[in-house]
Tab-separated table of C-alpha atoms in Angstrom:
chain	number	residue	atom	x	y	z
A	147	UNK	CA	83.986	40.643	205.359
A	148	UNK	CA	82.161	39.007	202.483
A	149	UNK	CA	83.012	41.933	200.196
A	150	UNK	CA	86.707	41.680	201.133
A	151	UNK	CA	86.691	37.932	200.457
A	152	UNK	CA	85.047	38.541	197.072
A	153	UNK	CA	87.783	40.977	196.022
A	154	UNK	CA	90.697	38.887	197.284
A	155	UNK	CA	89.579	35.285	196.719
A	156	UNK	CA	86.610	35.354	194.371
A	157	UNK	CA	82.862	34.702	194.587
A	158	UNK	CA	83.046	31.119	195.862
A	159	UNK	CA	85.024	32.050	198.952
A	160	UNK	CA	82.788	35.087	199.451
A	161	UNK	CA	79.737	32.812	199.335
A	162	UNK	CA	81.263	30.493	201.955
A	163	UNK	CA	81.954	33.512	204.175
A	164	UNK	CA	78.363	34.692	203.866
A	165	UNK	CA	77.101	31.181	204.662
A	166	UNK	CA	79.267	31.060	207.794
A	167	UNK	CA	78.090	34.508	208.865
A	168	UNK	CA	74.487	33.407	208.317
A	169	UNK	CA	75.066	30.222	210.368
A	170	UNK	CA	76.754	32.275	213.080
A	171	UNK	CA	73.874	34.715	213.459
A	172	UNK	CA	71.304	31.910	213.167
A	173	UNK	CA	73.163	30.253	216.036
A	174	UNK	CA	72.955	33.468	218.036
A	175	UNK	CA	69.163	33.499	217.677
A	176	UNK	CA	68.980	29.790	218.520
A	177	UNK	CA	71.151	30.260	221.607
A	178	UNK	CA	68.835	32.980	222.912
A	179	UNK	CA	65.806	30.717	222.469
A	180	UNK	CA	67.574	27.862	224.272
A	181	UNK	CA	68.541	30.222	227.086
A	182	UNK	CA	64.914	31.339	227.358
A	183	UNK	CA	63.829	27.691	227.606
A	184	UNK	CA	66.339	27.092	230.405
A	185	UNK	CA	65.286	30.186	232.323
A	186	UNK	CA	61.557	29.455	232.150
A	187	UNK	CA	62.029	25.779	233.039
A	188	UNK	CA	63.425	26.834	236.426
A	189	UNK	CA	60.483	29.118	237.269
A	190	UNK	CA	57.019	28.175	238.590
A	191	UNK	CA	56.064	27.855	234.904
A	192	UNK	CA	58.424	24.873	234.573
A	193	UNK	CA	55.963	22.073	235.436
A	194	UNK	CA	53.369	23.411	233.002
A	195	UNK	CA	55.964	23.709	230.232
A	196	UNK	CA	57.143	20.156	230.936
A	197	UNK	CA	53.606	18.862	230.298
A	198	UNK	CA	53.138	21.011	227.182
A	199	UNK	CA	54.290	19.924	223.704
A	200	UNK	CA	58.013	20.306	223.209
A	201	UNK	CA	59.021	23.683	221.825
A	202	UNK	CA	55.921	25.585	222.868
A	203	UNK	CA	58.052	28.108	224.766
A	204	UNK	CA	60.613	28.628	221.996
A	205	UNK	CA	57.896	28.989	219.344
A	206	UNK	CA	56.042	31.497	221.533
A	207	UNK	CA	59.303	33.412	221.894
A	208	UNK	CA	59.756	33.357	218.110
A	209	UNK	CA	56.254	34.801	217.688
A	210	UNK	CA	57.132	37.624	220.072
A	211	UNK	CA	60.552	38.230	218.526
A	212	UNK	CA	59.384	38.285	214.897
A	213	UNK	CA	57.704	41.751	214.975
A	214	UNK	CA	60.926	43.152	216.474
A	215	UNK	CA	62.896	41.475	213.682
A	216	UNK	CA	61.200	43.437	210.913
A	217	UNK	CA	63.213	46.608	211.536
A	218	UNK	CA	65.119	48.222	208.673
A	219	UNK	CA	68.424	48.267	210.512
A	220	UNK	CA	69.938	46.261	213.342
A	221	UNK	CA	70.860	49.526	215.063
A	222	UNK	CA	67.201	49.856	216.061
A	223	UNK	CA	67.745	46.942	218.454
A	224	UNK	CA	70.486	48.671	220.461
A	225	UNK	CA	68.182	49.080	223.476
A	226	UNK	CA	68.196	45.304	223.941
A	227	UNK	CA	71.851	45.451	224.895
A	228	UNK	CA	71.206	47.889	227.720
A	229	UNK	CA	68.312	45.797	229.026
A	230	UNK	CA	70.481	42.695	228.888
A	231	UNK	CA	73.282	44.338	230.862
A	232	UNK	CA	70.834	45.426	233.572
A	233	UNK	CA	69.355	41.925	233.855
A	234	UNK	CA	72.829	40.354	233.959
A	235	UNK	CA	73.920	42.747	236.712
A	236	UNK	CA	70.834	41.929	238.807
A	237	UNK	CA	71.362	38.204	238.199
A	238	UNK	CA	74.988	38.411	239.257
A	239	UNK	CA	74.029	40.318	242.402
A	240	UNK	CA	71.524	37.577	243.345
A	241	UNK	CA	74.060	34.830	242.640
A	242	UNK	CA	76.769	36.419	244.782
A	243	UNK	CA	74.383	37.397	247.594
A	244	UNK	CA	72.987	33.886	247.945
A	245	UNK	CA	76.422	32.301	247.590
A	246	UNK	CA	77.933	34.471	250.331
A	247	UNK	CA	74.923	33.843	252.568
A	248	UNK	CA	75.194	30.066	252.167
A	249	UNK	CA	78.972	30.046	252.382
A	250	UNK	CA	78.836	31.988	255.643
A	251	UNK	CA	76.385	29.454	257.056
A	252	UNK	CA	78.273	26.275	256.073
A	253	UNK	CA	81.845	27.535	256.202
A	254	UNK	CA	84.386	28.458	253.599
A	255	UNK	CA	85.980	25.034	253.131
A	256	UNK	CA	85.953	23.862	249.508
A	257	UNK	CA	84.966	20.464	248.180
A	258	UNK	CA	87.719	18.198	246.856
A	259	UNK	CA	86.219	17.806	243.375
A	260	UNK	CA	86.749	21.326	242.020
A	261	UNK	CA	87.904	20.598	238.451
A	262	UNK	CA	86.527	23.511	236.434
A	263	UNK	CA	89.781	23.820	234.453
A	264	UNK	CA	90.107	20.075	233.737
A	265	UNK	CA	88.090	18.795	230.745
A	266	UNK	CA	86.415	15.468	231.345
A	267	UNK	CA	87.008	14.235	227.772
A	268	UNK	CA	88.366	15.245	224.380
A	269	UNK	CA	84.794	16.069	223.307
A	270	UNK	CA	84.403	18.342	226.318
A	271	UNK	CA	87.662	20.061	225.372
A	272	UNK	CA	86.398	20.571	221.811
A	273	UNK	CA	83.106	21.980	223.109
A	274	UNK	CA	85.003	24.301	225.438
A	275	UNK	CA	87.077	25.512	222.508
A	276	UNK	CA	83.875	26.265	220.605
A	277	UNK	CA	82.446	28.252	223.520
A	278	UNK	CA	85.657	30.280	223.778
A	279	UNK	CA	85.647	30.901	220.023
A	280	UNK	CA	82.020	32.015	220.183
A	281	UNK	CA	82.637	34.385	223.108
A	282	UNK	CA	85.933	35.877	221.918
A	283	UNK	CA	85.662	35.493	218.141
A	284	UNK	CA	85.950	39.145	217.141
A	285	UNK	CA	87.269	38.391	213.634
A	286	UNK	CA	83.839	38.158	211.919
A	287	UNK	CA	82.974	41.679	213.115
A	288	UNK	CA	86.456	43.219	213.101
A	289	UNK	CA	85.975	45.308	209.960
A	290	UNK	CA	82.662	46.749	211.152
A	291	UNK	CA	84.127	47.562	214.562
A	292	UNK	CA	87.175	49.204	213.025
A	293	UNK	CA	85.042	51.319	210.695
A	294	UNK	CA	82.884	52.501	213.593
A	295	UNK	CA	85.837	53.830	215.605
A	296	UNK	CA	86.696	57.507	215.816
A	297	UNK	CA	90.358	56.532	215.218
A	298	UNK	CA	90.374	53.307	213.155
A	299	UNK	CA	94.200	53.190	213.099
A	300	UNK	CA	94.132	52.305	216.805
A	301	UNK	CA	91.855	49.312	216.312
A	302	UNK	CA	94.582	46.670	216.751
A	303	UNK	CA	95.670	47.945	220.165
A	304	UNK	CA	92.064	48.573	221.233
A	305	UNK	CA	91.176	45.001	220.262
A	306	UNK	CA	94.056	43.561	222.297
A	307	UNK	CA	93.111	45.558	225.394
A	308	UNK	CA	89.386	44.800	225.036
A	309	UNK	CA	89.906	41.048	224.642
A	310	UNK	CA	92.382	41.031	227.520
A	311	UNK	CA	89.966	42.811	229.841
A	312	UNK	CA	87.089	40.564	228.732
A	313	UNK	CA	89.157	37.421	229.331
A	314	UNK	CA	90.245	38.538	232.800
A	315	UNK	CA	86.656	39.469	233.673
A	316	UNK	CA	85.339	36.091	232.461
A	317	UNK	CA	88.068	34.174	234.294
A	318	UNK	CA	87.753	36.101	237.555
A	319	UNK	CA	83.954	36.005	237.561
A	320	UNK	CA	83.696	32.358	236.504
A	321	UNK	CA	86.387	31.107	238.880
A	322	UNK	CA	85.091	33.290	241.717
A	323	UNK	CA	81.496	32.101	241.427
A	324	UNK	CA	82.580	28.481	240.946
A	325	UNK	CA	84.727	28.643	244.073
A	326	UNK	CA	81.936	30.382	245.972
A	327	UNK	CA	79.413	27.632	245.170
A	328	UNK	CA	81.761	24.645	245.252
A	329	UNK	CA	80.688	22.354	248.070
A	330	UNK	CA	77.445	24.159	248.909
A	331	UNK	CA	74.320	22.070	249.596
A	332	UNK	CA	72.629	23.667	246.581
A	333	UNK	CA	75.334	22.191	244.294
A	334	UNK	CA	75.863	18.614	245.543
A	335	UNK	CA	76.908	17.373	242.093
A	336	UNK	CA	79.212	20.282	241.330
A	337	UNK	CA	78.540	23.804	240.161
A	338	UNK	CA	76.021	23.913	237.299
A	339	UNK	CA	77.059	25.262	233.922
A	340	UNK	CA	74.322	27.871	234.384
A	341	UNK	CA	74.793	28.821	238.018
A	342	UNK	CA	71.245	30.174	238.161
A	343	UNK	CA	70.206	26.519	238.270
A	344	UNK	CA	71.869	26.274	241.684
A	345	UNK	CA	69.754	29.041	243.193
A	346	UNK	CA	67.070	27.563	245.470
A	347	UNK	CA	63.404	27.549	244.572
A	348	UNK	CA	62.112	27.540	248.125
A	349	UNK	CA	61.495	30.341	250.607
A	350	UNK	CA	62.852	32.881	251.261
A	351	UNK	CA	64.516	32.847	247.842
A	352	UNK	CA	61.512	31.866	245.758
A	353	UNK	CA	60.691	35.292	244.333
A	354	UNK	CA	64.125	36.717	243.583
A	355	UNK	CA	65.525	33.878	241.399
A	356	UNK	CA	62.240	33.458	239.547
A	357	UNK	CA	62.028	37.196	238.895
A	358	UNK	CA	65.597	37.198	237.625
A	359	UNK	CA	64.914	34.242	235.327
A	360	UNK	CA	61.755	35.830	233.932
A	361	UNK	CA	63.647	39.098	233.371
A	362	UNK	CA	66.408	37.227	231.536
A	363	UNK	CA	63.748	35.447	229.456
A	364	UNK	CA	62.360	38.806	228.382
A	365	UNK	CA	65.878	39.931	227.499
A	366	UNK	CA	66.252	36.796	225.345
A	367	UNK	CA	63.096	37.711	223.424
A	368	UNK	CA	64.424	41.218	222.817
A	369	UNK	CA	67.913	39.987	221.917
A	370	UNK	CA	67.054	37.096	219.572
A	371	UNK	CA	66.125	39.557	216.762
A	372	UNK	CA	69.810	40.515	216.566
A	373	UNK	CA	70.531	37.104	215.085
A	374	UNK	CA	67.285	36.953	213.104
A	375	UNK	CA	67.835	40.338	211.452
A	376	UNK	CA	71.475	39.625	210.592
A	377	UNK	CA	70.713	36.208	209.080
A	378	UNK	CA	67.679	37.592	207.306
A	379	UNK	CA	69.652	40.421	205.716
A	380	UNK	CA	72.197	37.952	204.305
A	381	UNK	CA	69.449	35.740	202.874
A	382	UNK	CA	67.485	38.691	201.502
A	383	UNK	CA	70.574	40.041	199.735
A	384	UNK	CA	70.981	36.687	197.959
A	385	UNK	CA	67.435	36.811	196.532
A	386	UNK	CA	66.540	38.473	193.202
A	387	UNK	CA	65.636	42.170	193.459
A	388	UNK	CA	61.972	43.066	193.872
A	389	UNK	CA	59.864	45.555	192.003
A	390	UNK	CA	59.647	48.988	193.674
A	391	UNK	CA	57.137	49.205	196.481
A	392	UNK	CA	56.998	48.779	200.223
A	393	UNK	CA	54.483	45.913	200.325
A	394	UNK	CA	56.521	43.324	198.328
A	395	UNK	CA	59.615	44.222	200.375
A	396	UNK	CA	57.730	43.835	203.663
A	397	UNK	CA	56.174	40.504	202.650
A	398	UNK	CA	59.525	39.058	201.615
A	399	UNK	CA	61.150	40.320	204.781
A	400	UNK	CA	58.343	38.772	206.821
A	401	UNK	CA	58.721	35.428	205.035
A	402	UNK	CA	62.522	35.286	205.256
A	403	UNK	CA	62.895	36.491	208.816
A	404	UNK	CA	59.899	34.464	209.929
A	405	UNK	CA	61.578	31.390	208.498
A	406	UNK	CA	64.789	32.223	210.347
A	407	UNK	CA	62.979	32.868	213.653
A	408	UNK	CA	60.887	29.696	213.579
A	409	UNK	CA	63.799	27.673	212.242
A	410	UNK	CA	65.893	28.806	215.203
A	411	UNK	CA	63.002	27.953	217.536
A	412	UNK	CA	62.800	24.456	216.004
A	413	UNK	CA	66.533	23.846	216.515
A	414	UNK	CA	66.287	25.203	220.059
A	415	UNK	CA	63.480	22.757	220.821
A	416	UNK	CA	65.427	19.828	219.316
A	417	UNK	CA	68.717	20.666	221.104
A	418	UNK	CA	67.709	22.374	224.352
A	419	UNK	CA	71.315	22.631	225.595
A	420	UNK	CA	72.686	26.160	225.499
A	421	UNK	CA	76.361	25.170	225.788
A	422	UNK	CA	76.139	22.745	222.855
A	423	UNK	CA	74.534	25.318	220.553
A	424	UNK	CA	77.179	27.896	221.415
A	425	UNK	CA	79.973	25.329	221.096
A	426	UNK	CA	78.800	24.013	217.720
A	427	UNK	CA	78.416	27.490	216.226
A	428	UNK	CA	81.766	28.513	217.688
A	429	UNK	CA	83.594	25.458	216.355
A	430	UNK	CA	82.101	25.710	212.860
A	431	UNK	CA	81.315	29.303	211.918
A	432	UNK	CA	83.419	31.433	214.242
A	433	UNK	CA	86.494	29.207	213.985
A	434	UNK	CA	86.316	29.220	210.174
A	435	UNK	CA	85.991	32.994	210.052
A	436	UNK	CA	88.696	33.471	212.691
A	437	UNK	CA	91.317	30.773	212.036
A	438	UNK	CA	90.917	29.774	208.379
A	439	UNK	CA	89.729	32.800	206.432
A	440	UNK	CA	92.262	35.455	207.618
A	441	UNK	CA	95.419	33.415	206.861
A	442	UNK	CA	93.888	32.190	203.596
A	443	UNK	CA	93.137	35.716	202.393
A	444	UNK	CA	96.626	36.824	203.427
A	445	UNK	CA	98.037	33.809	201.567
A	446	UNK	CA	96.230	34.863	198.391
A	447	UNK	CA	97.740	38.335	198.687
A	448	UNK	CA	101.181	37.032	199.655
A	449	UNK	CA	101.426	34.865	196.529
A	450	UNK	CA	101.842	38.004	194.422
A	451	UNK	CA	103.091	40.594	196.915
A	452	UNK	CA	105.000	38.924	199.747
A	453	UNK	CA	106.413	35.504	198.806
A	454	UNK	CA	108.315	35.188	202.094
A	455	UNK	CA	105.019	34.925	203.997
A	456	UNK	CA	103.533	32.165	201.837
A	457	UNK	CA	104.833	29.233	203.890
A	458	UNK	CA	103.661	30.695	207.204
A	459	UNK	CA	100.239	31.603	205.793
A	460	UNK	CA	99.831	28.143	204.262
A	461	UNK	CA	100.739	26.464	207.548
A	462	UNK	CA	98.325	28.695	209.485
A	463	UNK	CA	95.537	27.949	206.997
A	464	UNK	CA	96.067	24.181	207.193
A	465	UNK	CA	96.211	24.303	210.994
A	466	UNK	CA	92.984	26.310	211.047
A	467	UNK	CA	91.246	23.757	208.819
A	468	UNK	CA	92.403	20.904	211.062
A	469	UNK	CA	91.142	22.699	214.176
A	470	UNK	CA	87.761	23.464	212.591
A	471	UNK	CA	87.226	19.907	211.305
A	472	UNK	CA	88.397	18.230	214.520
A	473	UNK	CA	86.476	20.360	217.008
A	474	UNK	CA	83.331	20.598	214.872
A	475	UNK	CA	83.224	16.821	214.356
A	476	UNK	CA	83.516	16.055	218.064
A	477	UNK	CA	80.994	18.693	219.047
A	478	UNK	CA	78.585	17.539	216.328
A	479	UNK	CA	78.781	13.964	217.684
A	480	UNK	CA	78.028	15.244	221.182
A	481	UNK	CA	75.138	17.306	219.826
A	482	UNK	CA	73.727	14.314	217.925
A	483	UNK	CA	73.853	12.235	221.095
A	484	UNK	CA	72.024	14.960	222.981
A	485	UNK	CA	69.357	15.180	220.252
A	486	UNK	CA	68.833	11.410	220.454
A	487	UNK	CA	68.591	11.600	224.236
A	488	UNK	CA	66.077	14.457	224.086
A	489	UNK	CA	63.968	12.574	221.515
A	490	UNK	CA	63.868	9.364	223.533
A	491	UNK	CA	60.612	8.688	225.399
A	492	UNK	CA	60.754	9.191	229.160
A	493	UNK	CA	61.443	6.047	231.180
A	494	UNK	CA	58.441	4.175	232.497
A	495	UNK	CA	58.309	4.254	236.291
């Protein structure tokens, strides 16, 4: 994508694209570390981690993820995807099993406050937009996906079908689980954003949820290098070339990717809210690459090749900029408030 932007719009736009891609993949690594923090906090390790210095879990995860991040190619991390799918399947099975068990015991009547489709504020709407952009923002990887296909000419239709199936799966799963847990004793204040938080910690369910959370934590350690490697490669490509030899290359890779890993761990410790990290990255990086860059590049081409499309491309570009600025500003304010809340000393009892 950066190479295309360089050809069409020049080096400055290409640099902004590479910065956004770097921020996006840095956010991916950060999100995995935040998720790990959330998972471990709900296990028997939670009380010990609460007494420990802030960030000890995310920094430990960065130490474990760094050796995996020194691979030559991100393809070497493909096994992490399979492990993640297995852990997600087991987690979903536990969630549904417990929900059905509890729902059978208390009845299938729903609570009156089921408002999962109604945002509570404009900031919540902006954050939700960022999460959707993060989850469904295929534009930053579209060229790589198209090139990897056996029949690249069918990419457009394949993309439509894939996003449609993914959306229906997200909607059906999210709405189904939310309805299943709505009104249960384990969710008196409404269904948690991470429904694993609504699983009980007492017998007879003590072992299963904790095992699932630990398994998902391990998956986070194995998956965080995806973001570390991608960000590191962008930063390494921007540095001056090194003299031939494996040792200088390894040392620079260690320094760059170590900086990315521990930087992501630091952000994760400062903003330990998974949804906010995903929303902020989605609003800023993914939205720019998805809603601003494509119409802008097409506008640059249309100026000399298709004048009739200039007005539409210009309008789409301006609308994309407005969306990015508006949603990113609101989500950044929410994130800043959460950082201030996390940094505040605990109340004296």
